Tab-separated table of C-alpha atoms in Angstrom:
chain	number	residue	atom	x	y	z
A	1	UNK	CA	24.156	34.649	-4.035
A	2	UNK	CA	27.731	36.805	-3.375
A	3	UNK	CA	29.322	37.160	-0.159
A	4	UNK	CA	29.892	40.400	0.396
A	5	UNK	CA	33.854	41.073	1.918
A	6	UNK	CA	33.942	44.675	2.969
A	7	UNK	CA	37.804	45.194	3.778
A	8	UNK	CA	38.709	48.651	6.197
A	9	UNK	CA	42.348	49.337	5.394
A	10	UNK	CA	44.591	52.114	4.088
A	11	UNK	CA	47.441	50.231	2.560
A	12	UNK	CA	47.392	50.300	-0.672
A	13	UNK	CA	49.020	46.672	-1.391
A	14	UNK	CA	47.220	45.182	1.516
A	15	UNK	CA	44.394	46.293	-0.682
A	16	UNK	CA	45.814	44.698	-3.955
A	17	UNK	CA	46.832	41.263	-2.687
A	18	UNK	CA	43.360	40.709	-0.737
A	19	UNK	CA	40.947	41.965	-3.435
A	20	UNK	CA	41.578	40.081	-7.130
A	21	UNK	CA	42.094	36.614	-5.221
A	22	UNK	CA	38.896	37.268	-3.400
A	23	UNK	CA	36.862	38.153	-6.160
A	24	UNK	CA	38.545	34.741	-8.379
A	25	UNK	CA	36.821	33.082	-4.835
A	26	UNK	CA	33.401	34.579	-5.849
A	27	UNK	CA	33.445	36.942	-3.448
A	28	UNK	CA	32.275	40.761	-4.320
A	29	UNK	CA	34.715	43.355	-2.821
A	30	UNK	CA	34.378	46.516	-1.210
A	31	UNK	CA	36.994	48.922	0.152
A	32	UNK	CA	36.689	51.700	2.836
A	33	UNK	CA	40.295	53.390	3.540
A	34	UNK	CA	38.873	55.137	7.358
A	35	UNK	CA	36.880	54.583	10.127
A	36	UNK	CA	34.445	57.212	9.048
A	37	UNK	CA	34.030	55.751	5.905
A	38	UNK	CA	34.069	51.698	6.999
A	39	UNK	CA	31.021	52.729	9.525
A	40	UNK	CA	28.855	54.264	6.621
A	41	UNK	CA	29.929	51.211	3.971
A	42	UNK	CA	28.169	48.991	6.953
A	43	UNK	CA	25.540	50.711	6.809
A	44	UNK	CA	24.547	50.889	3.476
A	45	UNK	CA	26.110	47.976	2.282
A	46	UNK	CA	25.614	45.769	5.316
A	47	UNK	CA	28.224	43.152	4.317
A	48	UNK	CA	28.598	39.136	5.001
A	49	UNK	CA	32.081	39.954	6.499
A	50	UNK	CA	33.936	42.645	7.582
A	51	UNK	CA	38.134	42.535	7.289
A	52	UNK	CA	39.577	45.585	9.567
A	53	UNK	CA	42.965	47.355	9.956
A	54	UNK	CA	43.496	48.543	13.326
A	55	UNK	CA	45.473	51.382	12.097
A	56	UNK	CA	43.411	53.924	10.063
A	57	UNK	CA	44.464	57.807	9.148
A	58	UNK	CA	41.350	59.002	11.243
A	59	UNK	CA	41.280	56.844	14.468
A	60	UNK	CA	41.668	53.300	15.962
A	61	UNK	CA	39.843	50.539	13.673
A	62	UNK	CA	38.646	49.001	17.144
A	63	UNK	CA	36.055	51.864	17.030
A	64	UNK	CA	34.575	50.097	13.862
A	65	UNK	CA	34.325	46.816	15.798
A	66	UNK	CA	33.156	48.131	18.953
A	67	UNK	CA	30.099	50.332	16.798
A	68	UNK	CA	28.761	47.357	15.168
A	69	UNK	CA	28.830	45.142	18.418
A	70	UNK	CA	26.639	47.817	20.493
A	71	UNK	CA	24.367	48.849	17.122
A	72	UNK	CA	21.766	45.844	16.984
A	73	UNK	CA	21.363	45.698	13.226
A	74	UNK	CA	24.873	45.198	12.635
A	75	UNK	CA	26.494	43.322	15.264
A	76	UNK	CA	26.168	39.856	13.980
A	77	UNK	CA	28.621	40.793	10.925
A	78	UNK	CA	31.666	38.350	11.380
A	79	UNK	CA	35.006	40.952	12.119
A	80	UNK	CA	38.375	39.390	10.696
A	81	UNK	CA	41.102	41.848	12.519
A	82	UNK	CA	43.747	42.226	9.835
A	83	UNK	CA	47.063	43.857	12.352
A	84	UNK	CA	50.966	44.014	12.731
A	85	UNK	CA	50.473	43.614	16.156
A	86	UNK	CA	51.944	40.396	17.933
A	87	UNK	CA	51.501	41.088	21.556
A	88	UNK	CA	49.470	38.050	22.740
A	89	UNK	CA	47.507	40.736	25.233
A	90	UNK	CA	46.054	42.874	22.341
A	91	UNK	CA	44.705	39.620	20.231
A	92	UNK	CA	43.152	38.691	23.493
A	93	UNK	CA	41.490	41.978	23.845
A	94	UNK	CA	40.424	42.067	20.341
A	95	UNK	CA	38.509	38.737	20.873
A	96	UNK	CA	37.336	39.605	24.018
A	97	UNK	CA	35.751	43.129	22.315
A	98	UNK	CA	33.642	40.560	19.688
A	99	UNK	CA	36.602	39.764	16.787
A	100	UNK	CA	35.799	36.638	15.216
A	101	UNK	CA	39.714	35.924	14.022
A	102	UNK	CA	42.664	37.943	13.458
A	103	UNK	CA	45.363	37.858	11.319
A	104	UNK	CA	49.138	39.108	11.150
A	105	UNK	CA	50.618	40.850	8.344
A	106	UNK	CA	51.827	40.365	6.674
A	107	UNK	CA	49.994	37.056	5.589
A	108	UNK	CA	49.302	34.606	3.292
A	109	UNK	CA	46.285	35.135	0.807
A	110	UNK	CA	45.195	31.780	0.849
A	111	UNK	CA	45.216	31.636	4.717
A	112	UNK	CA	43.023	34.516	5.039
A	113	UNK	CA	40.625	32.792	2.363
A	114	UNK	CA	40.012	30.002	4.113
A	115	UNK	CA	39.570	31.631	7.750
A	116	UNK	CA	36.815	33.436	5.541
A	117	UNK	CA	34.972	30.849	4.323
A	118	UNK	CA	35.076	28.960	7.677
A	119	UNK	CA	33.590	31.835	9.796
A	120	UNK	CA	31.002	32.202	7.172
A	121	UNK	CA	30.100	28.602	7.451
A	122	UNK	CA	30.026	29.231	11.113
A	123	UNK	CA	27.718	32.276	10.710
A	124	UNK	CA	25.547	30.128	8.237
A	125	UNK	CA	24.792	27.098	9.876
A	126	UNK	CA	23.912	29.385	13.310
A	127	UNK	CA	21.419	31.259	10.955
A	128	UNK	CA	19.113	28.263	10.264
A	129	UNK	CA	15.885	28.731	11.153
A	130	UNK	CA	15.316	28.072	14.278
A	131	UNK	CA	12.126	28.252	16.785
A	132	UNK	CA	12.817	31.407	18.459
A	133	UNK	CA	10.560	31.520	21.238
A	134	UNK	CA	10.957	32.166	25.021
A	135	UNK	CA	9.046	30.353	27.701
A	136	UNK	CA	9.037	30.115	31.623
A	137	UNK	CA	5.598	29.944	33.539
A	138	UNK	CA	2.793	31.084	32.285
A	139	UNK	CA	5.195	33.961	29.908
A	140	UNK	CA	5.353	32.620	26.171
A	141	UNK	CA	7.031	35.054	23.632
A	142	UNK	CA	7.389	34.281	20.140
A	143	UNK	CA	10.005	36.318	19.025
A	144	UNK	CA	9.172	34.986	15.348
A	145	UNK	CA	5.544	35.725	15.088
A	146	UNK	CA	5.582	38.617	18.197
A	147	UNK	CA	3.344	37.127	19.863
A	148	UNK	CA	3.142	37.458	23.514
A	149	UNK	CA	1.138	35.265	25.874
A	150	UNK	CA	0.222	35.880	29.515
A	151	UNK	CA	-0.980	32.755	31.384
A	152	UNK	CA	-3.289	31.665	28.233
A	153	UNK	CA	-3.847	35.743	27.135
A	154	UNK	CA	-2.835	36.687	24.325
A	155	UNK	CA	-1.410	40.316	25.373
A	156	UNK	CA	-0.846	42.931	22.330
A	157	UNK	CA	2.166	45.374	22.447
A	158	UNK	CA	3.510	47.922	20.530
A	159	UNK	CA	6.036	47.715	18.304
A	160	UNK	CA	8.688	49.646	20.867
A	161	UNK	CA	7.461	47.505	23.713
A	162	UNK	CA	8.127	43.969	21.703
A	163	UNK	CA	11.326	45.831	20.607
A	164	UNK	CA	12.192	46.421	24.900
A	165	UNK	CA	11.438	42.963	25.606
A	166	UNK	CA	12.602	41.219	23.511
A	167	UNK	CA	16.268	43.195	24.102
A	168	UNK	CA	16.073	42.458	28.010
A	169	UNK	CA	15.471	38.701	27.672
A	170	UNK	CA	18.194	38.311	24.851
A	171	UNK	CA	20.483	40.227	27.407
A	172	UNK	CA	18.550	38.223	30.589
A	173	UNK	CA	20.354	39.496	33.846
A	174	UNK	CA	22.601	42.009	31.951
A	175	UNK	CA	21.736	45.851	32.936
A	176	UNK	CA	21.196	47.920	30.267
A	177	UNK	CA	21.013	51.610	30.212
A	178	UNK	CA	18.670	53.788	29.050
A	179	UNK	CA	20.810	55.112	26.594
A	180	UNK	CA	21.438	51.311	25.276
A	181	UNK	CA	17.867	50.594	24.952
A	182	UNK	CA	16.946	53.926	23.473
A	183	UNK	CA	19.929	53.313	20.800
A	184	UNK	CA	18.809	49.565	20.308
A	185	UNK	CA	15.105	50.171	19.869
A	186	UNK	CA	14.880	53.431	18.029
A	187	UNK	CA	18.462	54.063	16.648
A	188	UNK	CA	20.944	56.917	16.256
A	189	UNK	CA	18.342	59.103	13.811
A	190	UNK	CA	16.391	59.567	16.838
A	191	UNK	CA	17.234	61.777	19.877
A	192	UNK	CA	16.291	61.527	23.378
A	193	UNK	CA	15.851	64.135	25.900
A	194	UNK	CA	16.468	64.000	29.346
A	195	UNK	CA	13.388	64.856	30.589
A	196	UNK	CA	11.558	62.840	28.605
A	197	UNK	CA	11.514	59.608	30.479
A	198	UNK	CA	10.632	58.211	27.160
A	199	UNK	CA	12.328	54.581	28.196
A	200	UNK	CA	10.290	54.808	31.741
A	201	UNK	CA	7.231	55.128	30.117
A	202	UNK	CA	7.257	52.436	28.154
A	203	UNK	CA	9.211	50.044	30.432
A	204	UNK	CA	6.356	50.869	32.569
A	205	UNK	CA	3.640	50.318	30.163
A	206	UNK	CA	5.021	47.173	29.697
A	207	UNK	CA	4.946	45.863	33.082
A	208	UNK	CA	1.603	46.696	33.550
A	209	UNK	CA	0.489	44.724	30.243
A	210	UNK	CA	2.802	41.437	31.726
A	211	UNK	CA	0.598	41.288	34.836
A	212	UNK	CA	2.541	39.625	37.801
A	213	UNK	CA	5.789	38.364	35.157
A	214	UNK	CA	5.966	42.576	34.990
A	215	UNK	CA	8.371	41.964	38.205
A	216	UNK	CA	10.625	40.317	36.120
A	217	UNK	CA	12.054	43.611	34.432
A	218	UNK	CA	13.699	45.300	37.328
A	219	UNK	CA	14.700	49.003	37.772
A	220	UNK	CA	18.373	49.244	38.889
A	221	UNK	CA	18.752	52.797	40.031
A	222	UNK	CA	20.924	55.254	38.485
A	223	UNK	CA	22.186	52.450	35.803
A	224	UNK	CA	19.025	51.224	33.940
A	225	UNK	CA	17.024	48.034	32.971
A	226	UNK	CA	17.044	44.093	33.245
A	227	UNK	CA	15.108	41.090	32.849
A	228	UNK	CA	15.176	38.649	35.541
């Protein structure tokens, strides 16, 4: 099957020298010439790899790279920074924000190809399957088959509550807001009200239904959730 390259950039022969080459590689290619437009390519298209231009007419490309890192269904696409910047500082922060490479125009074609296809192969070989379970004590959690077991109990959540959990224990000791787990768990088509205490009430109905390892997901006041 086709790797899909989705390149964000607004220069036309930027454009031109990436795209044919790519597609002789086998590779289909789709263009998005703003940040607006990149961010709804991702989401329709969802592609293998994503090639970004810092500089777009309607904003700082870094906003593309720093939506799909924080939205959950996207942030495993592999980010090639394509800039004219040369400041060691910026390529640092770029990485640091979740870039996979960068690259500075201008640059050769073949280059970029094969910093491409070795990310990709990166990506690929972390996607095997793997047993994706997590298990301390008497807490078992198949992430695979959602299972949950308490002490020998097999302990039935919802579909939100698996969604919580499992969020906190991939981000184990990291705090995460309620507006981060409310944007994780039910997405951006979805608002929440203040009042609402929609992420309390199910953080709590979780807790109860994890007996004593319950104490695990601890409240940090005025800042949010985490799983200890």
């Amino acid at each position: 099957m086709k790797k899909t390259i989705l390149i964000i950039e607004d220069d036309i022969d930027i454009i031109n020298l990436s795209k044919k080459p790519l597609e002789q590689e086998g590779f289909t290619v789709s263009v998005a010439m703003s940040v607006k437009f990149g961010i709804e390519k991702i989401k329709i298209e969802k592609p293998d790899i994503i090639l970004l231009d810092l500089m777009l007419p309607d904003g700082d490309g870094a906003e593309v790279l720093k939506w799909t890192k924080r939205n959950q269904e996207f942030s495993d696409i592999p980010t090639i920074i394509l800039t004219a910047k040369s400041n060691e500082f910026d390529k640092v922060l770029l990485l640091e924000l979740g870039a996979d490479d960068y690259i500075t125009k201008p640059f050769s074609i073949r280059e970029l190809i094969a910093r491409i296809k070795t990310i990709l192969r990166r990506y690929e070989s972390k996607s095997q399957p793997k047993h994706n379970k997590f298990e301390e004590e008497g807490l078992i959690i198949d992430f695979d088959s959602f299972e949950v077991i308490v002490d020998g109990t097999n302990v039935k959540l919802t579909k939100k509550e698996f969604e919580i959990l499992k969020l906190l224990i991939k981000n184990r000791k990291i705090v995460l807001s309620k507006d981060k787990i409310f944007y994780s768990v039910w997405g951006s088509e979805e608002e929440i009200s203040e009042d609402s205490r929609t992420i309390d009430v199910h953080i709590n109905k979780l807790k109860k239904k994890l007996g004593k390892y319950g104490e695990r997901i601890v409240v940090v006041r005025g800042v949010g959730y985490k799983f200890v």
